[in-house]
C-alpha cells in the first residue's frame, strides 16, 4: 500500500487531521462548559477558526496537480485488517471543506437566539456534525469513510428530535435515521466485496491482503462479474442520502418537522451525490458507463417529479425541500452525461447548494421564527415590512433558478450543455427542469412577498436583525463573486474532472448480460 501512496502529495504537519479534530474537541469543550453564554462563544470561535483552517487547506492545494490526492496523512488504525486512518484531498473534495465550515458557522449564528433549551448540547452537536462531515470528504480509507458516514446520524437524530419545530419531530428524526441506516447496509457490503476482491487479485490470503484504501482499490482490477454488483450496491446506498426518487420522502418530512438551520445543513451538504462522484462511478467504471442511462433516467425522473411537486406547494419549507430534490436530479443528469461540461457543472452545482439552497432555508427559518408559519396564506405582503429579508430572498431565489450574474447560471449552463451533448432527451429534460424551477420559485414569491398585507402579524414583523443581516451577506457576496468569476472554481477541479472522466471512458464497457 505504501508504494501505491508514494505518488501522493504528503506533508509533515497534520493539517487535515486538525481540521477534523478541531470541531470535535470544540464540541466537547462546548458541552462541558458551565455557562450557556460561554458555550455559545466557544462554538462560534471554533466554527470561525475551522473556517480559517479549511481556507488554508484550499490555499495549500495545488490545482495544477488536482487529479492527485494531496496533503495525505496515513496512520495505522486496525493493522490486522489493513485498515488505516488515511485522509487526503483532491480537486473534487477540496472545495467542500470551507463550504462545510461556512455552513456550520451560519447554522450556529442562526441558532443563537432560536434555541430555547439544552443550549450547550445543541451547539456541541453542531460542531460534532461538522467534524464528522468534513471527515466524510477527507476519508481515503473506505472503512474510515463508512465510520464518518454513520457518525453523521446521531447528531442529526438529536438535532431534529429535540429542537424540531413540528409536532412530529421525533417521528421525523426516527424516519431519517432508519432511512440512512437502511442505506448504509449496501455500502458496507460493497466495501467488504471490494476488499476481498483485492486480496484475491494479489493471490494472497484473507485477511492478510485485504485493502480498504481507496487509492489501492482504484488500481485493483474489478472483474466484470462484480462491476455491476458494486455499482448497484453503491448507487442504492448513496441514492438514499442524495436523495433520489423513490428514497426522497424523508427530506420533506425533515424540512417540516426539524429546525430550519439543521435542514439547511442537510440540503446544503449533498453527501449522497458526493459519494456517487467519489466512489460509485470510479470504483465500477465499466458498469458506470454501461448503465449511465439508468443514472440519467433516475436523474430525469427526480428532476421533473421534484419540480412538479414543488409547483403545488403552499409552504416555503416544503417547497424548498422538493426544489432541493429536483436540483439533485439535475446534478445526477450532469454526472450521467459523462463529459467535462456535465461533471464540472455537477461539482459546481453541489458547491452552490451550500450557498443558495441553505440560505433560502435559513430565510425560511427567520420567517418561521417571527410569524410561526411559512404558509403562503400567512405571508402576503412581506416585501413591504421586511425589505431587507425580501431583497436577500430575491437574490437567493434568482440564483436558484440560474439567472445570469449569479453562481447558479454557470452551473446550470454547464449541466444543460453537458446533457444536450450526451443525449438530446437529457438536454430537453434539463431545460424543462429549469423552466419549472423558475415557475415554482416565482409563483411562491408573488404570493408570499408581493401583494397586499392580509395578516396583522405580518404588519408587526421586524426586519432582519444585525446578526442575521451579517449572516446573509456572506453567501450573497459569494453568489455574486462566483457568478461573475466562475473560473475561480472551475480551475480548481478541472484536472480532477479530467482524471475522473478519463478513468471511466478509458475502460472497456461491460456486456449487456453482465447482470
Short mmCIF file of N, CA and C in Angstrom, two decimals, residues 270-424:
data_model
loop_
_atom_site.label_atom_id
_atom_site.label_comp_id
_atom_site.label_asym_id
_atom_site.label_seq_id
_atom_site.Cartn_x
_atom_site.Cartn_y
_atom_site.Cartn_z
N UNK A 270 -24.66 17.85 0.17
CA UNK A 270 -25.20 16.67 -0.51
C UNK A 270 -24.18 15.53 -0.46
N UNK A 271 -24.09 14.87 0.71
CA UNK A 271 -23.10 13.81 0.88
C UNK A 271 -23.40 12.62 -0.03
N UNK A 272 -24.67 12.36 -0.31
CA UNK A 272 -25.01 11.23 -1.17
C UNK A 272 -24.50 11.42 -2.59
N UNK A 273 -24.67 12.60 -3.15
CA UNK A 273 -24.18 12.87 -4.50
C UNK A 273 -22.65 12.84 -4.52
N UNK A 274 -22.03 13.36 -3.45
CA UNK A 274 -20.57 13.27 -3.35
C UNK A 274 -20.12 11.81 -3.36
N UNK A 275 -20.85 10.95 -2.67
CA UNK A 275 -20.50 9.53 -2.65
C UNK A 275 -20.57 8.91 -4.03
N UNK A 276 -21.56 9.32 -4.83
CA UNK A 276 -21.67 8.81 -6.20
C UNK A 276 -20.46 9.25 -7.02
N UNK A 277 -20.07 10.50 -6.86
CA UNK A 277 -18.90 11.01 -7.58
C UNK A 277 -17.61 10.35 -7.13
N UNK A 278 -17.43 10.21 -5.83
CA UNK A 278 -16.17 9.73 -5.28
C UNK A 278 -16.01 8.22 -5.38
N UNK A 279 -17.09 7.47 -5.15
CA UNK A 279 -16.96 6.02 -5.03
C UNK A 279 -17.70 5.25 -6.13
N UNK A 280 -18.99 5.54 -6.34
CA UNK A 280 -19.79 4.70 -7.24
C UNK A 280 -19.21 4.64 -8.64
N UNK A 281 -18.97 5.78 -9.24
CA UNK A 281 -18.52 5.82 -10.63
C UNK A 281 -17.07 5.36 -10.79
N UNK A 282 -16.11 5.84 -10.01
CA UNK A 282 -14.71 5.42 -10.22
C UNK A 282 -14.42 3.97 -9.85
N UNK A 283 -15.10 3.41 -8.84
CA UNK A 283 -14.78 2.07 -8.40
C UNK A 283 -15.38 0.99 -9.31
N UNK A 284 -16.43 1.34 -10.04
CA UNK A 284 -17.02 0.40 -11.00
C UNK A 284 -17.16 1.12 -12.35
N UNK A 285 -16.04 1.50 -12.97
CA UNK A 285 -16.10 2.38 -14.14
C UNK A 285 -16.80 1.78 -15.35
N UNK A 286 -16.55 0.50 -15.63
CA UNK A 286 -17.19 -0.12 -16.79
C UNK A 286 -18.70 -0.19 -16.61
N UNK A 287 -19.13 -0.58 -15.43
CA UNK A 287 -20.57 -0.63 -15.15
C UNK A 287 -21.17 0.76 -15.15
N UNK A 288 -20.42 1.75 -14.66
CA UNK A 288 -20.92 3.12 -14.64
C UNK A 288 -21.19 3.63 -16.04
N UNK A 289 -20.31 3.30 -16.98
CA UNK A 289 -20.52 3.71 -18.37
C UNK A 289 -21.67 2.93 -18.99
N UNK A 290 -21.70 1.62 -18.77
CA UNK A 290 -22.73 0.77 -19.36
C UNK A 290 -24.12 1.14 -18.88
N UNK A 291 -24.22 1.47 -17.60
CA UNK A 291 -25.54 1.74 -17.02
C UNK A 291 -25.73 3.22 -16.70
N UNK A 292 -24.98 4.07 -17.37
CA UNK A 292 -25.16 5.52 -17.17
C UNK A 292 -26.55 5.96 -17.60
N UNK A 293 -27.16 5.19 -18.51
CA UNK A 293 -28.53 5.53 -18.93
C UNK A 293 -29.52 5.38 -17.77
N UNK A 294 -29.26 4.39 -16.90
CA UNK A 294 -30.12 4.23 -15.72
C UNK A 294 -29.98 5.44 -14.81
N UNK A 295 -28.73 5.87 -14.64
CA UNK A 295 -28.47 7.05 -13.81
C UNK A 295 -29.13 8.28 -14.41
N UNK A 296 -29.05 8.41 -15.73
CA UNK A 296 -29.69 9.54 -16.39
C UNK A 296 -31.20 9.55 -16.22
N UNK A 297 -31.81 8.37 -16.33
CA UNK A 297 -33.27 8.27 -16.15
C UNK A 297 -33.66 8.61 -14.71
N UNK A 298 -32.90 8.09 -13.74
CA UNK A 298 -33.17 8.42 -12.34
C UNK A 298 -33.08 9.92 -12.10
N UNK A 299 -32.04 10.54 -12.68
CA UNK A 299 -31.89 11.98 -12.53
C UNK A 299 -33.04 12.74 -13.17
N UNK A 300 -33.44 12.31 -14.37
CA UNK A 300 -34.53 13.00 -15.07
C UNK A 300 -35.85 12.88 -14.31
N UNK A 301 -36.15 11.68 -13.81
CA UNK A 301 -37.39 11.49 -13.03
C UNK A 301 -37.36 12.34 -11.77
N UNK A 302 -36.23 12.34 -11.08
CA UNK A 302 -36.11 13.13 -9.85
C UNK A 302 -36.25 14.62 -10.14
N UNK A 303 -35.63 15.08 -11.22
CA UNK A 303 -35.70 16.49 -11.60
C UNK A 303 -37.13 16.94 -11.86
N UNK A 304 -37.84 16.23 -12.72
CA UNK A 304 -39.19 16.65 -13.10
C UNK A 304 -40.20 16.40 -11.98
N UNK A 305 -40.10 15.24 -11.33
CA UNK A 305 -41.03 14.93 -10.25
C UNK A 305 -40.91 15.96 -9.12
N UNK A 306 -39.66 16.24 -8.69
CA UNK A 306 -39.46 17.21 -7.61
C UNK A 306 -39.98 18.59 -7.99
N UNK A 307 -39.76 18.99 -9.24
CA UNK A 307 -40.22 20.31 -9.68
C UNK A 307 -41.74 20.39 -9.73
N UNK A 308 -42.39 19.35 -10.23
CA UNK A 308 -43.86 19.35 -10.32
C UNK A 308 -44.50 19.37 -8.94
N UNK A 309 -43.92 18.63 -8.00
CA UNK A 309 -44.46 18.64 -6.63
C UNK A 309 -44.21 19.99 -5.98
N UNK A 310 -43.03 20.58 -6.21
CA UNK A 310 -42.73 21.90 -5.65
C UNK A 310 -43.70 22.95 -6.17
N UNK A 311 -44.13 22.80 -7.43
CA UNK A 311 -45.05 23.75 -8.04
C UNK A 311 -46.40 23.79 -7.32
N UNK A 312 -46.73 22.71 -6.61
CA UNK A 312 -48.03 22.63 -5.93
C UNK A 312 -47.97 23.05 -4.47
N UNK A 313 -46.78 23.39 -3.97
CA UNK A 313 -46.63 23.63 -2.54
C UNK A 313 -47.07 25.04 -2.15
N UNK A 314 -47.65 25.13 -0.96
CA UNK A 314 -48.03 26.42 -0.39
C UNK A 314 -47.19 26.78 0.82
N UNK A 315 -46.29 25.88 1.22
CA UNK A 315 -45.42 26.11 2.37
C UNK A 315 -43.99 26.26 1.87
N UNK A 316 -43.32 27.32 2.27
CA UNK A 316 -41.98 27.63 1.76
C UNK A 316 -40.98 26.54 2.11
N UNK A 317 -41.04 26.01 3.32
CA UNK A 317 -40.06 24.99 3.71
C UNK A 317 -40.24 23.72 2.90
N UNK A 318 -41.48 23.29 2.70
CA UNK A 318 -41.71 22.08 1.91
C UNK A 318 -41.34 22.32 0.44
N UNK A 319 -41.63 23.52 -0.05
CA UNK A 319 -41.24 23.85 -1.42
C UNK A 319 -39.73 23.76 -1.60
N UNK A 320 -38.98 24.30 -0.65
CA UNK A 320 -37.52 24.27 -0.76
C UNK A 320 -36.98 22.84 -0.67
N UNK A 321 -37.65 21.99 0.09
CA UNK A 321 -37.23 20.59 0.17
C UNK A 321 -37.39 19.90 -1.19
N UNK A 322 -38.54 20.09 -1.82
CA UNK A 322 -38.75 19.47 -3.14
C UNK A 322 -37.89 20.13 -4.21
N UNK A 323 -37.63 21.42 -4.07
CA UNK A 323 -36.71 22.09 -5.00
C UNK A 323 -35.31 21.50 -4.89
N UNK A 324 -34.90 21.20 -3.67
CA UNK A 324 -33.60 20.57 -3.47
C UNK A 324 -33.54 19.20 -4.12
N UNK A 325 -34.61 18.43 -3.96
CA UNK A 325 -34.67 17.11 -4.60
C UNK A 325 -34.57 17.25 -6.12
N UNK A 326 -35.31 18.22 -6.66
CA UNK A 326 -35.30 18.44 -8.11
C UNK A 326 -33.90 18.81 -8.60
N UNK A 327 -33.21 19.68 -7.88
CA UNK A 327 -31.87 20.09 -8.28
C UNK A 327 -30.86 18.94 -8.19
N UNK A 328 -31.08 18.03 -7.24
CA UNK A 328 -30.24 16.84 -7.19
C UNK A 328 -30.39 16.03 -8.47
N UNK A 329 -31.62 15.95 -8.97
CA UNK A 329 -31.84 15.25 -10.23
C UNK A 329 -31.05 15.87 -11.37
N UNK A 330 -30.97 17.20 -11.41
CA UNK A 330 -30.19 17.87 -12.45
C UNK A 330 -28.70 17.55 -12.32
N UNK A 331 -28.21 17.49 -11.09
CA UNK A 331 -26.81 17.13 -10.88
C UNK A 331 -26.53 15.71 -11.35
N UNK A 332 -27.44 14.80 -11.06
CA UNK A 332 -27.26 13.41 -11.48
C UNK A 332 -27.27 13.30 -13.01
N UNK A 333 -28.09 14.10 -13.67
CA UNK A 333 -28.06 14.13 -15.13
C UNK A 333 -26.69 14.57 -15.62
N UNK A 334 -26.10 15.56 -14.95
CA UNK A 334 -24.76 16.00 -15.32
C UNK A 334 -23.73 14.91 -15.14
N UNK A 335 -23.82 14.16 -14.04
CA UNK A 335 -22.89 13.06 -13.80
C UNK A 335 -23.06 11.98 -14.87
N UNK A 336 -24.32 11.68 -15.22
CA UNK A 336 -24.60 10.64 -16.21
C UNK A 336 -24.21 11.05 -17.62
N UNK A 337 -23.98 12.35 -17.84
CA UNK A 337 -23.62 12.82 -19.18
C UNK A 337 -22.23 12.34 -19.59
N UNK A 338 -21.36 12.09 -18.63
CA UNK A 338 -20.01 11.58 -18.89
C UNK A 338 -19.24 12.48 -19.86
N UNK A 339 -19.27 13.78 -19.60
CA UNK A 339 -18.43 14.72 -20.34
C UNK A 339 -17.98 15.82 -19.38
N UNK A 340 -17.01 16.62 -19.82
CA UNK A 340 -16.43 17.62 -18.93
C UNK A 340 -17.45 18.65 -18.47
N UNK A 341 -18.31 19.09 -19.39
CA UNK A 341 -19.31 20.08 -19.00
C UNK A 341 -20.23 19.53 -17.92
N UNK A 342 -20.64 18.28 -18.08
CA UNK A 342 -21.55 17.68 -17.11
C UNK A 342 -20.93 17.51 -15.74
N UNK A 343 -19.70 16.99 -15.70
CA UNK A 343 -19.08 16.72 -14.40
C UNK A 343 -18.69 18.02 -13.69
N UNK A 344 -18.15 18.99 -14.44
CA UNK A 344 -17.81 20.26 -13.80
C UNK A 344 -19.06 21.02 -13.36
N UNK A 345 -20.12 20.94 -14.18
CA UNK A 345 -21.38 21.56 -13.76
C UNK A 345 -21.95 20.91 -12.52
N UNK A 346 -21.80 19.58 -12.41
CA UNK A 346 -22.31 18.86 -11.24
C UNK A 346 -21.57 19.29 -9.98
N UNK A 347 -20.23 19.37 -10.06
CA UNK A 347 -19.45 19.79 -8.89
C UNK A 347 -19.77 21.23 -8.52
N UNK A 348 -19.89 22.08 -9.54
CA UNK A 348 -20.24 23.49 -9.31
C UNK A 348 -21.59 23.61 -8.62
N UNK A 349 -22.56 22.83 -9.09
CA UNK A 349 -23.90 22.90 -8.50
C UNK A 349 -23.91 22.37 -7.07
N UNK A 350 -23.13 21.34 -6.79
CA UNK A 350 -23.02 20.86 -5.41
C UNK A 350 -22.45 21.95 -4.51
N UNK A 351 -21.48 22.67 -5.03
CA UNK A 351 -20.92 23.81 -4.31
C UNK A 351 -22.00 24.86 -4.06
N UNK A 352 -22.83 25.09 -5.07
CA UNK A 352 -23.88 26.12 -4.96
C UNK A 352 -24.93 25.77 -3.91
N UNK A 353 -25.19 24.48 -3.71
CA UNK A 353 -26.18 24.08 -2.71
C UNK A 353 -25.86 24.70 -1.35
N UNK A 354 -24.57 24.74 -0.99
CA UNK A 354 -24.19 25.24 0.33
C UNK A 354 -24.43 26.74 0.45
N UNK A 355 -24.49 27.44 -0.67
CA UNK A 355 -24.72 28.88 -0.64
C UNK A 355 -26.18 29.24 -0.87
N UNK A 356 -26.80 28.62 -1.85
CA UNK A 356 -28.13 29.04 -2.28
C UNK A 356 -29.24 28.31 -1.52
N UNK A 357 -29.26 26.98 -1.63
CA UNK A 357 -30.35 26.21 -1.00
C UNK A 357 -30.36 26.39 0.51
N UNK A 358 -29.19 26.36 1.12
CA UNK A 358 -29.13 26.50 2.58
C UNK A 358 -29.54 27.92 3.01
N UNK A 359 -29.15 28.94 2.23
CA UNK A 359 -29.50 30.31 2.58
C UNK A 359 -31.01 30.53 2.47
N UNK A 360 -31.62 29.96 1.44
CA UNK A 360 -33.08 30.05 1.32
C UNK A 360 -33.78 29.41 2.51
N UNK A 361 -33.25 28.28 2.97
CA UNK A 361 -33.86 27.62 4.12
C UNK A 361 -33.65 28.45 5.39
N UNK A 362 -32.52 29.11 5.52
CA UNK A 362 -32.31 29.98 6.68
C UNK A 362 -33.27 31.16 6.65
N UNK A 363 -33.51 31.73 5.47
CA UNK A 363 -34.50 32.80 5.34
C UNK A 363 -35.88 32.28 5.77
N UNK A 364 -36.22 31.08 5.33
CA UNK A 364 -37.49 30.48 5.76
C UNK A 364 -37.53 30.34 7.27
N UNK A 365 -36.39 30.02 7.88
CA UNK A 365 -36.32 29.90 9.33
C UNK A 365 -36.56 31.23 10.03
N UNK A 366 -36.01 32.32 9.47
CA UNK A 366 -36.25 33.64 10.06
C UNK A 366 -37.74 34.00 10.00
N UNK A 367 -38.39 33.66 8.89
CA UNK A 367 -39.82 33.93 8.76
C UNK A 367 -40.61 33.08 9.75
N UNK A 368 -40.26 31.80 9.85
CA UNK A 368 -40.93 30.90 10.79
C UNK A 368 -40.79 31.38 12.22
N UNK A 369 -39.62 31.85 12.59
CA UNK A 369 -39.35 32.30 13.95
C UNK A 369 -40.19 33.53 14.28
N UNK A 370 -40.46 34.39 13.29
CA UNK A 370 -41.20 35.61 13.54
C UNK A 370 -42.71 35.40 13.50
N UNK A 371 -43.18 34.63 12.51
CA UNK A 371 -44.61 34.51 12.29
C UNK A 371 -45.20 33.18 12.72
N UNK A 372 -44.33 32.20 13.01
CA UNK A 372 -44.82 30.89 13.40
C UNK A 372 -45.34 30.06 12.26
N UNK A 373 -45.11 30.50 11.01
CA UNK A 373 -45.61 29.79 9.85
C UNK A 373 -44.83 30.22 8.62
N UNK A 374 -44.73 29.31 7.64
CA UNK A 374 -44.18 29.66 6.33
C UNK A 374 -45.19 29.34 5.23
N UNK A 375 -46.48 29.25 5.60
CA UNK A 375 -47.53 29.07 4.62
C UNK A 375 -47.76 30.38 3.85
N UNK A 376 -47.96 30.27 2.55
CA UNK A 376 -48.11 31.45 1.71
C UNK A 376 -49.29 32.32 2.14
N UNK A 377 -50.34 31.68 2.63
CA UNK A 377 -51.54 32.43 3.02
C UNK A 377 -51.28 33.36 4.20
N UNK A 378 -50.22 33.05 4.98
CA UNK A 378 -49.88 33.87 6.15
C UNK A 378 -48.80 34.90 5.86
N UNK A 379 -48.31 34.94 4.62
CA UNK A 379 -47.10 35.73 4.35
C UNK A 379 -47.32 36.85 3.34
N UNK A 380 -48.50 37.08 2.87
CA UNK A 380 -48.70 38.09 1.84
C UNK A 380 -48.19 39.46 2.24
N UNK A 381 -47.48 40.13 1.32
CA UNK A 381 -47.00 41.49 1.57
C UNK A 381 -45.74 41.60 2.39
N UNK A 382 -44.97 40.53 2.51
CA UNK A 382 -43.75 40.58 3.31
C UNK A 382 -42.76 41.63 2.80
N UNK A 383 -42.76 41.89 1.50
CA UNK A 383 -41.80 42.84 0.93
C UNK A 383 -41.99 44.25 1.50
N UNK A 384 -43.20 44.58 1.93
CA UNK A 384 -43.46 45.93 2.44
C UNK A 384 -42.90 46.15 3.84
N UNK A 385 -42.92 45.11 4.66
CA UNK A 385 -42.49 45.27 6.05
C UNK A 385 -41.09 44.69 6.30
N UNK A 386 -40.61 43.84 5.40
CA UNK A 386 -39.28 43.23 5.55
C UNK A 386 -38.49 43.39 4.25
N UNK A 387 -38.14 44.61 3.88
CA UNK A 387 -37.44 44.83 2.61
C UNK A 387 -36.05 44.20 2.55
N UNK A 388 -35.34 44.18 3.68
CA UNK A 388 -34.01 43.59 3.67
C UNK A 388 -34.09 42.08 3.47
N UNK A 389 -34.93 41.42 4.24
CA UNK A 389 -35.09 39.97 4.09
C UNK A 389 -35.57 39.63 2.68
N UNK A 390 -36.50 40.42 2.17
CA UNK A 390 -37.03 40.16 0.83
C UNK A 390 -35.95 40.32 -0.23
N UNK A 391 -35.09 41.29 -0.07
CA UNK A 391 -34.01 41.50 -1.03
C UNK A 391 -33.07 40.30 -1.08
N UNK A 392 -32.70 39.80 0.08
CA UNK A 392 -31.84 38.61 0.11
C UNK A 392 -32.56 37.40 -0.46
N UNK A 393 -33.84 37.25 -0.11
CA UNK A 393 -34.61 36.13 -0.65
C UNK A 393 -34.64 36.19 -2.18
N UNK A 394 -34.88 37.38 -2.74
CA UNK A 394 -34.91 37.53 -4.20
C UNK A 394 -33.59 37.11 -4.82
N UNK A 395 -32.48 37.54 -4.21
CA UNK A 395 -31.16 37.18 -4.75
C UNK A 395 -30.96 35.67 -4.72
N UNK A 396 -31.29 35.04 -3.59
CA UNK A 396 -31.11 33.59 -3.48
C UNK A 396 -32.05 32.86 -4.43
N UNK A 397 -33.27 33.36 -4.58
CA UNK A 397 -34.22 32.72 -5.49
C UNK A 397 -33.74 32.82 -6.94
N UNK A 398 -33.21 33.99 -7.31
CA UNK A 398 -32.69 34.17 -8.67
C UNK A 398 -31.49 33.26 -8.92
N UNK A 399 -30.64 33.09 -7.90
CA UNK A 399 -29.52 32.17 -8.04
C UNK A 399 -30.00 30.73 -8.17
N UNK A 400 -31.09 30.41 -7.47
CA UNK A 400 -31.63 29.05 -7.52
C UNK A 400 -32.13 28.70 -8.90
N UNK A 401 -32.68 29.66 -9.62
CA UNK A 401 -33.21 29.38 -10.96
C UNK A 401 -32.19 29.69 -12.06
N UNK A 402 -30.97 30.07 -11.67
CA UNK A 402 -29.89 30.20 -12.64
C UNK A 402 -29.90 31.47 -13.46
N UNK A 403 -30.25 32.60 -12.85
CA UNK A 403 -30.24 33.88 -13.56
C UNK A 403 -28.80 34.34 -13.77
N UNK A 404 -28.44 34.84 -14.96
CA UNK A 404 -27.07 35.33 -15.19
C UNK A 404 -26.65 36.38 -14.18
N UNK A 405 -25.39 36.31 -13.77
CA UNK A 405 -24.87 37.19 -12.74
C UNK A 405 -24.80 36.52 -11.39
N UNK A 406 -25.47 35.38 -11.24
CA UNK A 406 -25.40 34.59 -10.01
C UNK A 406 -24.64 33.30 -10.28
N UNK A 407 -24.22 32.64 -9.21
CA UNK A 407 -23.45 31.40 -9.38
C UNK A 407 -24.30 30.26 -9.93
N UNK A 408 -25.62 30.40 -9.88
CA UNK A 408 -26.46 29.36 -10.44
C UNK A 408 -26.39 29.28 -11.95
N UNK A 409 -26.09 30.40 -12.61
CA UNK A 409 -26.09 30.41 -14.08
C UNK A 409 -24.98 29.55 -14.68
N UNK A 410 -23.70 29.76 -14.33
CA UNK A 410 -22.66 28.91 -14.95
C UNK A 410 -22.84 27.43 -14.64
N UNK A 411 -23.31 27.11 -13.44
CA UNK A 411 -23.50 25.70 -13.08
C UNK A 411 -24.60 25.08 -13.94
N UNK A 412 -25.76 25.73 -14.01
CA UNK A 412 -26.87 25.17 -14.80
C UNK A 412 -26.55 25.18 -16.28
N UNK A 413 -25.83 26.20 -16.75
CA UNK A 413 -25.47 26.25 -18.17
C UNK A 413 -24.57 25.08 -18.53
N UNK A 414 -23.58 24.80 -17.68
CA UNK A 414 -22.69 23.65 -17.92
C UNK A 414 -23.48 22.34 -17.90
N UNK A 415 -24.39 22.21 -16.94
CA UNK A 415 -25.17 20.98 -16.83
C UNK A 415 -26.07 20.78 -18.05
N UNK A 416 -26.69 21.84 -18.52
CA UNK A 416 -27.57 21.72 -19.68
C UNK A 416 -26.77 21.40 -20.94
N UNK A 417 -25.62 22.08 -21.12
CA UNK A 417 -24.77 21.79 -22.27
C UNK A 417 -24.26 20.35 -22.22
N UNK A 418 -23.86 19.90 -21.05
CA UNK A 418 -23.40 18.53 -20.89
C UNK A 418 -24.49 17.53 -21.20
N UNK A 419 -25.72 17.81 -20.74
CA UNK A 419 -26.84 16.91 -21.01
C UNK A 419 -27.20 16.89 -22.49
N UNK A 420 -27.21 18.05 -23.14
CA UNK A 420 -27.51 18.11 -24.56
C UNK A 420 -26.45 17.37 -25.38
N UNK A 421 -25.19 17.48 -24.96
CA UNK A 421 -24.11 16.80 -25.65
C UNK A 421 -24.24 15.29 -25.52
N UNK A 422 -24.65 14.83 -24.34
CA UNK A 422 -24.77 13.39 -24.10
C UNK A 422 -25.94 12.79 -24.86
N UNK A 423 -27.10 13.43 -24.75
CA UNK A 423 -28.30 12.92 -25.43
C UNK A 423 -29.35 14.03 -25.47
N UNK A 424 -29.96 14.26 -26.62
CA UNK A 424 -30.96 15.34 -26.71
C UNK A 424 -32.08 15.24 -25.68
#
